[in-house]
Coordinates of C-alpha atoms in Angstrom, one line a residue:
M291 CA 16.5 -16.8 -15.3
R292 CA 13.6 -15.0 -13.8
G293 CA 15.2 -11.6 -14.5
M294 CA 15.6 -12.6 -18.2
R295 CA 12.1 -13.9 -18.4
L296 CA 10.7 -10.6 -17.0
F297 CA 12.8 -8.6 -19.4
L298 CA 11.7 -10.5 -22.4
I299 CA 8.0 -10.2 -21.4
L300 CA 8.3 -6.5 -20.9
S301 CA 10.3 -6.0 -24.1
F302 CA 7.6 -7.8 -26.1
F303 CA 4.8 -5.7 -24.7
L304 CA 6.7 -2.5 -25.1
R305 CA 7.5 -3.2 -28.7
L306 CA 4.0 -4.4 -29.4
Y307 CA 2.3 -1.2 -28.1
G308 CA 5.0 1.4 -28.8
F309 CA 5.9 2.3 -25.3
S310 CA 9.2 3.9 -24.3
A311 CA 11.5 2.4 -21.7
P312 CA 15.3 2.5 -21.2
E313 CA 17.4 -0.1 -23.0
N314 CA 18.8 -2.0 -20.1
S315 CA 18.0 -5.4 -18.6
Y316 CA 16.3 -3.9 -15.5
T317 CA 13.9 -1.4 -17.2
Y318 CA 13.6 0.2 -13.8
H319 CA 13.2 3.8 -14.8
A320 CA 11.7 5.8 -17.7
E321 CA 11.0 9.4 -18.7
G322 CA 8.3 10.8 -21.0
K323 CA 5.4 13.2 -21.4
G324 CA 2.3 11.1 -22.2
G325 CA 1.8 9.2 -18.9
A326 CA 3.6 6.6 -16.8
V327 CA 3.3 3.4 -14.9
A328 CA 5.5 1.9 -12.2
A329 CA 4.8 -1.5 -10.6
E330 CA 6.4 -4.8 -9.9
D331 CA 6.1 -7.3 -12.7
P332 CA 6.7 -6.1 -16.3
A333 CA 3.5 -7.7 -17.5
A334 CA 1.6 -5.5 -14.9
V335 CA 3.4 -2.4 -16.2
A336 CA 2.6 -3.4 -19.8
A337 CA -1.1 -3.8 -18.9
G338 CA -1.3 -0.3 -17.6
M339 CA 0.5 1.1 -20.6
E340 CA -1.8 -0.7 -23.0
I341 CA -4.8 1.0 -21.3
L342 CA -3.2 4.4 -21.4
K343 CA -2.3 4.0 -25.1
N344 CA -5.9 3.0 -25.8
G345 CA -7.2 6.2 -24.3
G346 CA -7.9 5.1 -20.8
N347 CA -7.0 7.3 -17.8
A348 CA -5.0 6.7 -14.7
A349 CA -7.9 5.0 -12.9
D350 CA -8.6 2.6 -15.8
A351 CA -4.9 1.8 -16.1
A352 CA -4.4 1.3 -12.3
V353 CA -7.3 -1.2 -12.3
S354 CA -5.8 -3.1 -15.2
V355 CA -2.4 -3.1 -13.5
M356 CA -3.9 -4.6 -10.3
L357 CA -6.0 -7.2 -12.1
T358 CA -2.8 -8.3 -13.9
A359 CA -0.8 -8.2 -10.7
S360 CA -3.3 -10.6 -9.1
V361 CA -2.0 -13.2 -11.5
V362 CA 1.7 -12.3 -12.4
D363 CA 2.4 -11.2 -8.8
Y364 CA 0.3 -13.9 -7.3
G365 CA 2.6 -14.4 -4.3
M366 CA 2.2 -10.7 -3.5
F367 CA -1.4 -10.0 -4.3
A368 CA -4.6 -12.0 -5.0
I369 CA -7.9 -10.9 -6.4
G370 CA -9.8 -11.8 -3.2
A371 CA -7.5 -9.7 -1.1
E372 CA -7.3 -5.9 -0.4
V373 CA -5.9 -2.6 -1.7
P374 CA -5.9 1.0 -0.5
F375 CA -6.1 3.5 -3.4
I376 CA -5.5 7.2 -3.5
I377 CA -6.3 9.4 -6.5
F378 CA -6.0 13.0 -7.6
D379 CA -8.9 13.5 -9.9
K380 CA -8.1 16.3 -12.4
K381 CA -11.8 17.0 -13.2
S382 CA -12.7 17.9 -9.6
G383 CA -9.2 19.0 -8.5
K384 CA -9.6 16.8 -5.4
V385 CA -7.8 13.9 -3.8
K386 CA -9.8 11.0 -2.4
T387 CA -8.9 7.7 -0.9
L388 CA -10.7 4.4 -1.6
S389 CA -10.7 1.6 1.0
G390 CA -10.5 -1.7 -0.9
L391 CA -10.4 -3.4 2.5
G392 CA -12.8 -6.1 3.8
S393 CA -13.9 -6.5 7.4
A394 CA -14.2 -9.2 10.0
P395 CA -17.4 -11.4 9.9
L396 CA -20.6 -9.8 11.1
D397 CA -21.6 -12.9 13.0
K398 CA -21.2 -12.0 16.7
E399 CA -20.8 -15.7 17.6
S400 CA -17.6 -15.8 15.5
M401 CA -16.1 -13.4 18.0
L402 CA -16.3 -16.1 20.7
F403 CA -13.9 -18.2 18.6
Y404 CA -11.5 -15.3 18.1
Y405 CA -11.5 -14.2 21.7
D406 CA -11.1 -17.8 22.9
K407 CA -8.7 -19.3 20.4
G408 CA -7.1 -16.1 19.0
I409 CA -6.9 -14.9 15.4
P410 CA -5.1 -17.5 13.2
G411 CA -1.7 -16.1 12.2
G412 CA -0.7 -18.6 9.6
G413 CA -3.5 -19.2 7.2
G414 CA -7.0 -20.6 7.1
I415 CA -10.3 -19.1 6.0
K416 CA -11.0 -17.9 9.5
A417 CA -8.2 -15.3 9.0
A418 CA -9.7 -13.9 5.8
P419 CA -11.7 -10.7 5.7
V420 CA -14.4 -10.0 3.1
P421 CA -12.6 -9.8 -0.2
G422 CA -12.3 -6.1 -0.9
A423 CA -10.2 -5.6 -4.1
V424 CA -12.9 -6.5 -6.6
H425 CA -15.4 -4.0 -5.2
L426 CA -12.6 -1.3 -5.3
F427 CA -11.9 -2.1 -9.0
F428 CA -15.5 -1.5 -9.9
T429 CA -15.8 1.6 -7.6
A430 CA -12.7 3.2 -9.2
L431 CA -14.0 2.5 -12.7
I432 CA -17.5 3.9 -11.8
K433 CA -16.3 7.1 -10.0
Y434 CA -13.1 7.9 -11.8
G435 CA -12.6 5.7 -14.9
T436 CA -13.8 5.9 -18.5
M437 CA -13.5 2.3 -19.7
T438 CA -15.5 -0.9 -19.2
F439 CA -14.5 -3.8 -17.1
A440 CA -14.2 -5.8 -20.3
E441 CA -11.6 -3.4 -21.6
V442 CA -9.4 -3.2 -18.5
S443 CA -9.6 -7.0 -18.2
R444 CA -8.1 -7.8 -21.6
P445 CA -4.5 -7.9 -20.6
V446 CA -5.0 -10.3 -17.6
L447 CA -7.4 -12.5 -19.7
R448 CA -4.6 -12.9 -22.3
I449 CA -2.3 -14.1 -19.6
L450 CA -4.9 -16.5 -18.0
D451 CA -5.9 -17.9 -21.4
A452 CA -2.2 -18.7 -22.2
G453 CA -2.3 -21.1 -19.2
G454 CA -0.2 -21.6 -16.1
Q455 CA -1.5 -22.4 -12.6
D456 CA -4.3 -24.8 -12.0
W457 CA -6.7 -21.9 -11.1
Y458 CA -6.1 -19.8 -14.2
D459 CA -9.0 -21.3 -16.1
E460 CA -11.4 -20.8 -13.2
L461 CA -10.4 -17.2 -12.6
A462 CA -10.8 -16.5 -16.3
K463 CA -14.3 -17.9 -16.2
T464 CA -15.2 -15.8 -13.2
L465 CA -13.9 -12.6 -14.8
R466 CA -15.9 -13.5 -18.0
K467 CA -19.0 -13.9 -15.8
L468 CA -18.5 -10.4 -14.6
I469 CA -17.9 -9.1 -18.2
D470 CA -21.0 -11.0 -19.4
R471 CA -23.2 -9.3 -16.7
E472 CA -21.7 -6.0 -17.7
S473 CA -22.4 -6.5 -21.4
T474 CA -26.0 -7.9 -21.0
T475 CA -27.2 -5.2 -18.5
A476 CA -29.2 -2.4 -20.1
G477 CA -28.5 1.1 -19.1
S478 CA -25.6 3.5 -18.6
R479 CA -21.9 2.5 -18.2
E480 CA -22.2 3.0 -14.5
E481 CA -25.3 0.8 -14.3
K482 CA -23.5 -1.9 -16.2
L483 CA -20.5 -1.8 -13.9
K484 CA -22.6 -1.9 -10.8
A485 CA -24.5 -4.9 -12.1
A486 CA -21.3 -6.8 -12.7
C487 CA -20.0 -5.9 -9.2
D488 CA -23.3 -7.0 -7.7
R489 CA -22.9 -10.4 -9.4
F490 CA -19.7 -10.9 -7.4
Y491 CA -21.0 -9.6 -4.0
A492 CA -24.7 -10.5 -4.1
G493 CA -25.3 -13.0 -7.0
D494 CA -24.3 -16.5 -8.0
I495 CA -20.5 -15.8 -7.4
A496 CA -21.3 -14.6 -3.9
R497 CA -23.3 -17.8 -3.2
Q498 CA -20.4 -20.0 -4.4
L499 CA -18.0 -18.1 -2.1
V500 CA -20.3 -18.6 0.8
D501 CA -20.5 -22.3 0.1
Y502 CA -16.7 -22.4 0.2
Y503 CA -16.6 -20.4 3.5
K504 CA -19.0 -22.9 5.1
E505 CA -17.1 -25.9 3.7
K506 CA -13.8 -24.6 5.2
G507 CA -15.3 -23.7 8.6
G508 CA -15.2 -19.9 8.0
Y509 CA -17.7 -17.4 9.4
L510 CA -18.2 -15.1 6.4
R511 CA -21.7 -15.3 5.0
L512 CA -23.8 -13.7 2.2
R513 CA -24.7 -10.7 4.4
D514 CA -21.0 -9.9 4.8
L515 CA -20.6 -9.8 1.0
K516 CA -23.8 -7.9 0.3
E517 CA -23.1 -5.2 2.9
H518 CA -19.5 -4.6 1.9
R519 CA -18.7 -1.2 0.4
T520 CA -15.6 0.7 -0.8
L521 CA -15.5 3.9 1.2
I522 CA -14.5 7.0 -0.6
E523 CA -13.0 9.5 1.9
D524 CA -10.9 12.6 2.2
P525 CA -7.2 11.9 2.7
V526 CA -5.1 12.7 5.8
S527 CA -2.7 15.4 4.9
I528 CA 0.1 17.7 6.3
N529 CA 2.3 20.3 4.8
Y530 CA 6.1 19.6 4.8
R531 CA 8.3 22.4 3.6
G532 CA 5.7 23.5 1.0
Y533 CA 4.7 20.0 -0.1
T534 CA 1.3 18.5 0.7
V535 CA 1.7 14.9 1.7
L536 CA -1.5 12.9 1.5
K537 CA -2.3 9.5 3.0
C538 CA -5.2 7.1 3.7
G539 CA -6.8 7.3 7.1
P540 CA -6.0 5.4 10.4
W541 CA -7.5 2.2 8.9
T542 CA -3.9 2.1 7.5
Q543 CA -0.6 3.0 9.1
G544 CA -0.4 6.0 6.7
P545 CA -1.0 8.9 9.1
Y546 CA 2.1 8.1 11.2
L547 CA 4.2 9.1 8.2
C548 CA 2.6 12.5 8.5
Q549 CA 3.3 12.6 12.2
T550 CA 6.9 11.8 11.6
L551 CA 7.3 14.5 9.0
Q552 CA 5.7 17.0 11.4
I553 CA 8.4 16.2 14.0
L554 CA 11.2 16.3 11.4
E555 CA 10.2 19.7 10.1
G556 CA 11.7 21.2 13.3
F557 CA 15.2 19.8 12.4
K558 CA 17.7 21.1 9.8
I559 CA 17.6 17.9 7.8
H560 CA 19.4 19.0 4.7
Q561 CA 22.3 20.4 6.7
M562 CA 22.8 17.1 8.4
G563 CA 23.8 15.5 5.1
H564 CA 22.3 12.6 3.3
L565 CA 22.8 9.3 5.3
S566 CA 25.0 10.9 7.9
A567 CA 24.8 9.5 11.4
D568 CA 22.7 12.5 12.6
Y569 CA 20.4 12.1 9.6
I570 CA 19.8 8.4 10.2
H571 CA 19.5 8.9 13.9
V572 CA 16.9 11.7 13.8
L573 CA 14.8 10.0 11.2
T574 CA 14.8 6.7 13.2
E575 CA 14.0 8.3 16.5
S576 CA 11.2 10.4 15.0
L577 CA 9.8 7.2 13.3
K578 CA 9.8 5.5 16.7
L579 CA 7.6 8.2 18.1
G580 CA 5.2 8.0 15.2
L581 CA 5.1 4.2 15.3
A582 CA 4.3 4.2 19.0
D583 CA 1.3 6.4 18.4
R584 CA 0.3 4.2 15.5
D585 CA 0.3 1.1 17.7
F586 CA -1.5 2.9 20.5
Y587 CA -4.3 4.8 18.7
Y588 CA -5.0 3.6 15.2
G589 CA -7.9 1.4 14.2
D590 CA -11.0 1.4 12.0
P591 CA -12.5 4.9 12.5
R592 CA -16.0 3.5 12.1
F593 CA -15.5 1.8 15.4
V594 CA -13.0 3.9 17.4
D595 CA -12.4 7.7 17.8
V596 CA -8.9 8.1 16.6
P597 CA -7.6 11.6 17.8
L598 CA -6.2 12.5 14.4
S599 CA -6.5 16.2 14.6
G600 CA -4.3 16.2 17.7
L601 CA -1.9 13.6 16.4
L602 CA -1.3 15.5 13.2
S603 CA -1.1 19.0 14.7
K604 CA 2.1 21.1 14.8
D605 CA 1.5 21.7 18.5
Y606 CA 1.6 18.0 19.2
A607 CA 4.8 17.6 17.1
K608 CA 6.3 20.5 19.0
I609 CA 5.9 18.8 22.4
R610 CA 7.0 15.4 21.0
R611 CA 10.1 16.7 19.2
P612 CA 12.2 17.2 22.4
L613 CA 11.9 13.4 23.1
V614 CA 14.4 12.9 20.3
D615 CA 17.8 12.7 22.0
M616 CA 20.5 13.3 19.3
K617 CA 23.1 11.3 21.3
V618 CA 21.1 8.3 22.6
A619 CA 18.9 5.8 20.8
S620 CA 15.6 5.2 22.7
M621 CA 14.9 1.7 23.9
E622 CA 11.4 2.6 25.1
V623 CA 8.0 2.6 23.4
R624 CA 6.6 6.1 24.0
P625 CA 3.1 7.0 22.8
G626 CA 2.0 10.6 23.5
D627 CA -1.3 12.1 24.5
P628 CA -2.7 14.3 21.7
I629 CA -5.9 15.1 23.6
E630 CA -4.3 16.5 26.7
M631 CA -1.3 17.7 24.7
K632 CA 1.2 15.8 26.7
P633 CA 4.5 14.4 25.2
L634 CA 3.8 11.0 26.9
V635 CA 0.7 9.2 28.0
D636 CA 0.3 8.9 31.7
E637 CA 0.4 5.1 31.5
P638 CA 2.8 4.1 28.7
A639 CA 2.5 0.8 26.9
K640 CA 4.3 -2.0 28.6
Y641 CA 6.3 -4.4 26.4
R642 CA 8.8 -7.1 27.1
P643 CA 11.6 -7.8 24.6
G644 CA 11.1 -11.0 22.6
P645 CA 13.0 -13.1 20.2
G646 CA 4.2 -10.8 3.8
G647 CA 3.4 -10.4 0.6
T648 CA 2.5 -7.0 -1.1
T649 CA 3.0 -5.4 -4.6
T650 CA 3.0 -1.9 -5.9
C651 CA 1.2 0.4 -8.4
V652 CA 1.5 4.0 -9.4
V653 CA 0.0 5.5 -12.5
A654 CA -0.2 9.0 -14.0
D655 CA -1.9 10.1 -17.2
R656 CA -1.6 12.9 -19.8
W657 CA -4.7 14.7 -18.4
G658 CA -3.3 15.2 -14.9
N659 CA -4.9 12.3 -13.0
F660 CA -2.6 10.5 -10.5
V661 CA -3.1 7.2 -8.7
A662 CA -1.1 5.4 -6.1
A663 CA -2.2 2.0 -4.8
T664 CA -0.7 -0.8 -2.7
P665 CA -2.3 -4.1 -3.5
S666 CA -1.6 -7.0 -1.1
G667 CA -2.5 -10.6 -0.7
N668 CA -1.0 -11.5 2.7
P669 CA -0.4 -15.3 1.9
P670 CA -0.7 -18.2 2.5
Y671 CA -3.9 -18.0 0.4
N672 CA -7.2 -19.6 0.9
I673 CA -8.4 -20.3 -2.7
C674 CA -12.0 -21.0 -3.7
E675 CA -11.1 -23.4 -6.5
P676 CA -14.3 -23.4 -8.5
L677 CA -13.9 -19.6 -8.9
G678 CA -10.2 -19.2 -8.8
I679 CA -10.6 -16.6 -6.1
A680 CA -7.8 -16.5 -3.6
H681 CA -8.2 -14.9 -0.1
G682 CA -5.5 -13.6 2.2
N683 CA -5.2 -13.6 6.0
R684 CA -5.6 -9.9 6.8
L685 CA -7.6 -10.4 9.9
R686 CA -4.3 -11.3 11.6
S687 CA -3.7 -7.5 11.5
L688 CA -6.4 -7.2 14.2
N689 CA -5.9 -8.3 17.8
T690 CA -7.9 -9.6 20.7
A691 CA -6.8 -7.1 23.5
P692 CA -9.8 -5.8 25.4
G693 CA -10.1 -2.0 24.9
H694 CA -7.5 -1.8 22.1
P695 CA -8.6 0.3 19.2
N696 CA -7.6 -2.4 16.8
R697 CA -9.4 -5.3 18.6
I698 CA -11.4 -7.6 16.4
E699 CA -15.2 -6.8 16.4
P700 CA -18.0 -7.9 14.0
G701 CA -17.7 -5.9 10.8
K702 CA -14.5 -4.2 11.8
R703 CA -11.7 -3.6 9.3
P704 CA -8.1 -4.4 10.4
R705 CA -5.6 -1.5 10.7
I706 CA -3.4 -2.5 7.7
T707 CA 0.2 -1.6 6.7
L708 CA -0.7 -0.9 3.1
T709 CA -0.1 2.8 2.6
P710 CA 0.2 4.5 -0.8
T711 CA 1.2 8.2 -1.0
L712 CA 0.5 11.2 -3.1
V713 CA 2.3 14.5 -2.9
L714 CA 1.0 17.9 -4.2
K715 CA 2.9 21.1 -4.8
D716 CA 0.8 24.3 -5.2
G717 CA -2.3 22.1 -5.4
F718 CA -0.9 20.0 -8.3
P719 CA 0.1 16.3 -8.0
I720 CA 3.8 15.9 -8.5
M721 CA 4.6 12.6 -6.9
G722 CA 3.1 9.2 -6.2
I723 CA 4.8 6.4 -4.2
S724 CA 3.9 2.8 -3.5
V725 CA 6.0 0.5 -1.4
A726 CA 5.7 -3.2 -0.6
G727 CA 7.2 -4.3 2.7
G728 CA 4.7 -4.5 5.6
D729 CA 5.8 -2.4 8.6
L730 CA 8.6 -1.0 6.5
Q731 CA 6.4 0.6 3.9
D732 CA 6.2 4.2 5.2
Q733 CA 9.8 4.0 6.5
T734 CA 10.9 3.5 3.0
T735 CA 8.5 6.1 1.7
L736 CA 10.1 8.6 4.2
N737 CA 13.5 7.7 2.8
C738 CA 12.3 8.3 -0.8
L739 CA 10.4 11.4 0.0
L740 CA 13.3 13.1 1.7
N741 CA 15.6 12.0 -1.0
V742 CA 13.5 14.2 -3.4
I743 CA 12.4 17.0 -1.1
E744 CA 15.5 17.6 0.9
F745 CA 18.2 16.4 -1.5
G746 CA 16.8 17.0 -4.9
M747 CA 17.1 13.5 -6.3
E748 CA 15.3 12.2 -9.3
P749 CA 13.2 9.0 -8.8
K750 CA 15.8 6.7 -10.3
E751 CA 18.2 8.0 -7.6
A752 CA 15.7 8.2 -4.8
V753 CA 14.5 4.6 -5.1
T754 CA 18.0 3.1 -5.5
A755 CA 19.9 5.1 -2.8
N756 CA 20.9 3.3 0.4
R757 CA 18.1 3.0 3.0
F758 CA 17.5 2.1 6.6
S759 CA 14.6 1.0 8.8
T760 CA 13.7 0.3 12.4
R761 CA 12.0 -2.7 14.0
H762 CA 11.1 -0.7 17.1
H763 CA 7.4 -1.3 16.8
E764 CA 4.7 -3.9 17.0
N765 CA 4.6 -6.5 14.3
S766 CA 1.4 -5.7 12.4
F767 CA 1.0 -9.4 11.3
N768 CA 1.2 -10.9 14.8
P769 CA -2.2 -11.0 16.5
D770 CA -0.4 -11.2 19.9
R771 CA 1.8 -8.2 19.0
F772 CA 0.4 -6.0 21.8
R773 CA 2.2 -8.2 24.3
R774 CA 5.7 -7.8 23.0
I775 CA 8.0 -6.0 20.6
D776 CA 10.7 -8.1 19.0
G777 CA 12.9 -5.4 17.7
L778 CA 13.4 -2.8 20.4
G779 CA 16.3 -0.6 19.3
R780 CA 16.9 -2.6 16.1
L781 CA 18.1 -0.6 13.1
T782 CA 18.8 -2.2 9.7
V783 CA 21.0 -0.3 7.2
N784 CA 22.1 -1.1 3.7
K785 CA 25.7 -2.3 3.4
G786 CA 26.6 0.7 1.2
I787 CA 26.3 3.1 4.2
D788 CA 29.6 4.4 5.4
K789 CA 31.2 2.2 8.0
N790 CA 32.1 5.2 10.2
V791 CA 28.5 6.2 10.2
I792 CA 27.5 2.7 11.3
K793 CA 30.1 2.8 14.1
E794 CA 28.6 6.1 15.3
L795 CA 25.1 4.7 15.3
V796 CA 26.2 1.8 17.4
T797 CA 27.9 4.2 19.8
R798 CA 24.5 6.0 20.2
G799 CA 22.9 2.7 21.2
H800 CA 21.3 1.5 18.0
K801 CA 21.3 -2.3 17.5
V802 CA 22.5 -2.3 14.0
S803 CA 22.3 -5.0 11.4
I804 CA 23.4 -4.7 7.8
S805 CA 21.4 -5.7 4.7
G806 CA 22.8 -6.4 1.3
G807 CA 19.4 -6.4 -0.4
A808 CA 16.5 -4.0 -0.8
I809 CA 14.9 -2.6 2.4
A810 CA 11.3 -2.8 1.3
N811 CA 10.3 -2.4 -2.4
P812 CA 9.4 1.1 -3.7
V813 CA 8.1 2.5 -7.0
M814 CA 7.5 6.2 -7.7
I815 CA 6.4 8.6 -10.4
Y816 CA 7.5 12.2 -10.3
F817 CA 6.0 14.9 -12.5
D818 CA 8.5 17.6 -13.5
R819 CA 6.3 20.7 -14.1
E820 CA 9.0 22.7 -15.8
K821 CA 9.7 20.1 -18.4
N822 CA 6.2 18.8 -18.4
E823 CA 7.7 15.3 -18.1
F824 CA 7.0 12.2 -16.0
L825 CA 9.9 10.5 -14.3
A826 CA 9.0 6.9 -13.3
A827 CA 11.2 4.4 -11.4
G828 CA 11.2 1.3 -9.3
D829 CA 14.1 -0.1 -7.3
P830 CA 15.8 -2.8 -9.5
K831 CA 17.1 -4.5 -6.4
A832 CA 13.5 -5.1 -5.5
N833 CA 12.7 -6.2 -9.1
R834 CA 10.5 -3.2 -9.8
H835 CA 9.8 -1.8 -13.3
A836 CA 8.6 1.4 -15.0
A837 CA 7.5 2.6 -18.4
V838 CA 6.2 5.8 -20.0
L839 CA 3.9 6.7 -22.9
E840 CA 4.9 9.3 -25.4
P841 CA 2.1 11.8 -26.5
N842 CA 2.4 10.8 -30.1
S843 CA 1.9 7.1 -29.5
D844 CA -2.0 7.3 -29.5

């Protein structure tokens, strides 16, 4: 029933606005020349396509997709949550990342609670950071968009006005308060957008949020909201076989994908064969090394000195690569030392064996702008009912371990799993990927990337091919994760992978389990420069959708 409902909704919007999509019940891939959107819910895809059709660019459309996703993908993303965002801006020819991520409370006394009681792992306002998504929406519109907040909000307001959850009316009123401030402020488009944003973070909406925080026993206050900023930064990047892979910084898990690719570049991946035992083994063992460094070094770079230049260097990859034993699966957690250039740290991490919700968004437009974002809510939510603003629990991605780079501190952002990807070829954007799936996000991104780069697949093949993932890492949502790893040696493979390959992986020591469903949830857009055509796709097993805009539809 849900699949049919989604299809009918998307079909209605596509017919209404003249969008092109394949005629099948999944609408999971599309090809065209005028722009493209790939996301989870069909209504979110339709929102982005409406903006593109009306003359908006990729940044405008991405904001509209995410606003709509905060309602139709509510279990995966909420407007009071967070989103990392990476954009190729055609005008400047540069890629930038935007950190739509809030921080821990600035109140130093709140740390006494967290250090004594721990970070709540299952809900409650004490686990919520400053809401970061709304500030990112306005920042993206100001710096890279062309439309007003009123224009990009129209699709989500239609959905809210049609009725549904109890909080729909309240959220619609809150959005209209922002639109009202935008429309009544004198000045430029930028000044109007900034005034609307300030109403959320420093005005009457902020004061209502603070009243809610106090009522529920939280530690966030007006100062936290007023001082929040969306940071615009250069991406982390590496070159893999002529492709420039770009990620957000170590406030996400993104750089470890780059580390993994640096290790893999020393192997003859294509010759191993797609989904052969050697292929799955070498990717898994390389991922383990990258994940070990992620868990050992990554954190908010405003607070800790993450040795990124060393971690991402080819020299470091060269000394780490021999740790991959092609015959035996590692059962150890092995961070390296990129400062002294040693393959292993002198005192490796000690672990004992032990027993989320995110959505997706990629948009490209006819002018050459490209956006990838990974919005996430991390439920169960804490909802400020008078405003319809739901908060997640992202502070549980911090920990309380003394000396750890990801230890909670006043004003510190958690190191999150959310990790969108852009890929350039000869300085031009050709691919954007967004994946939902917590710690599995960049593992699935790696699967999809290599499906394209090494094996020449189109997006509709790359996102539907059988995949695999490892649990040989800390659980990024367990505040006590630094004490244990639950999945040492665990490898999950799709059931479509050859049984003889699985037997060989078991022989090498992998603890294999078989999954019949999607391993994480990818969407991607690829730009074919020879055909001047966008190829957009999302994994239908993960209920993802895509659509394109033809140039003559404006």
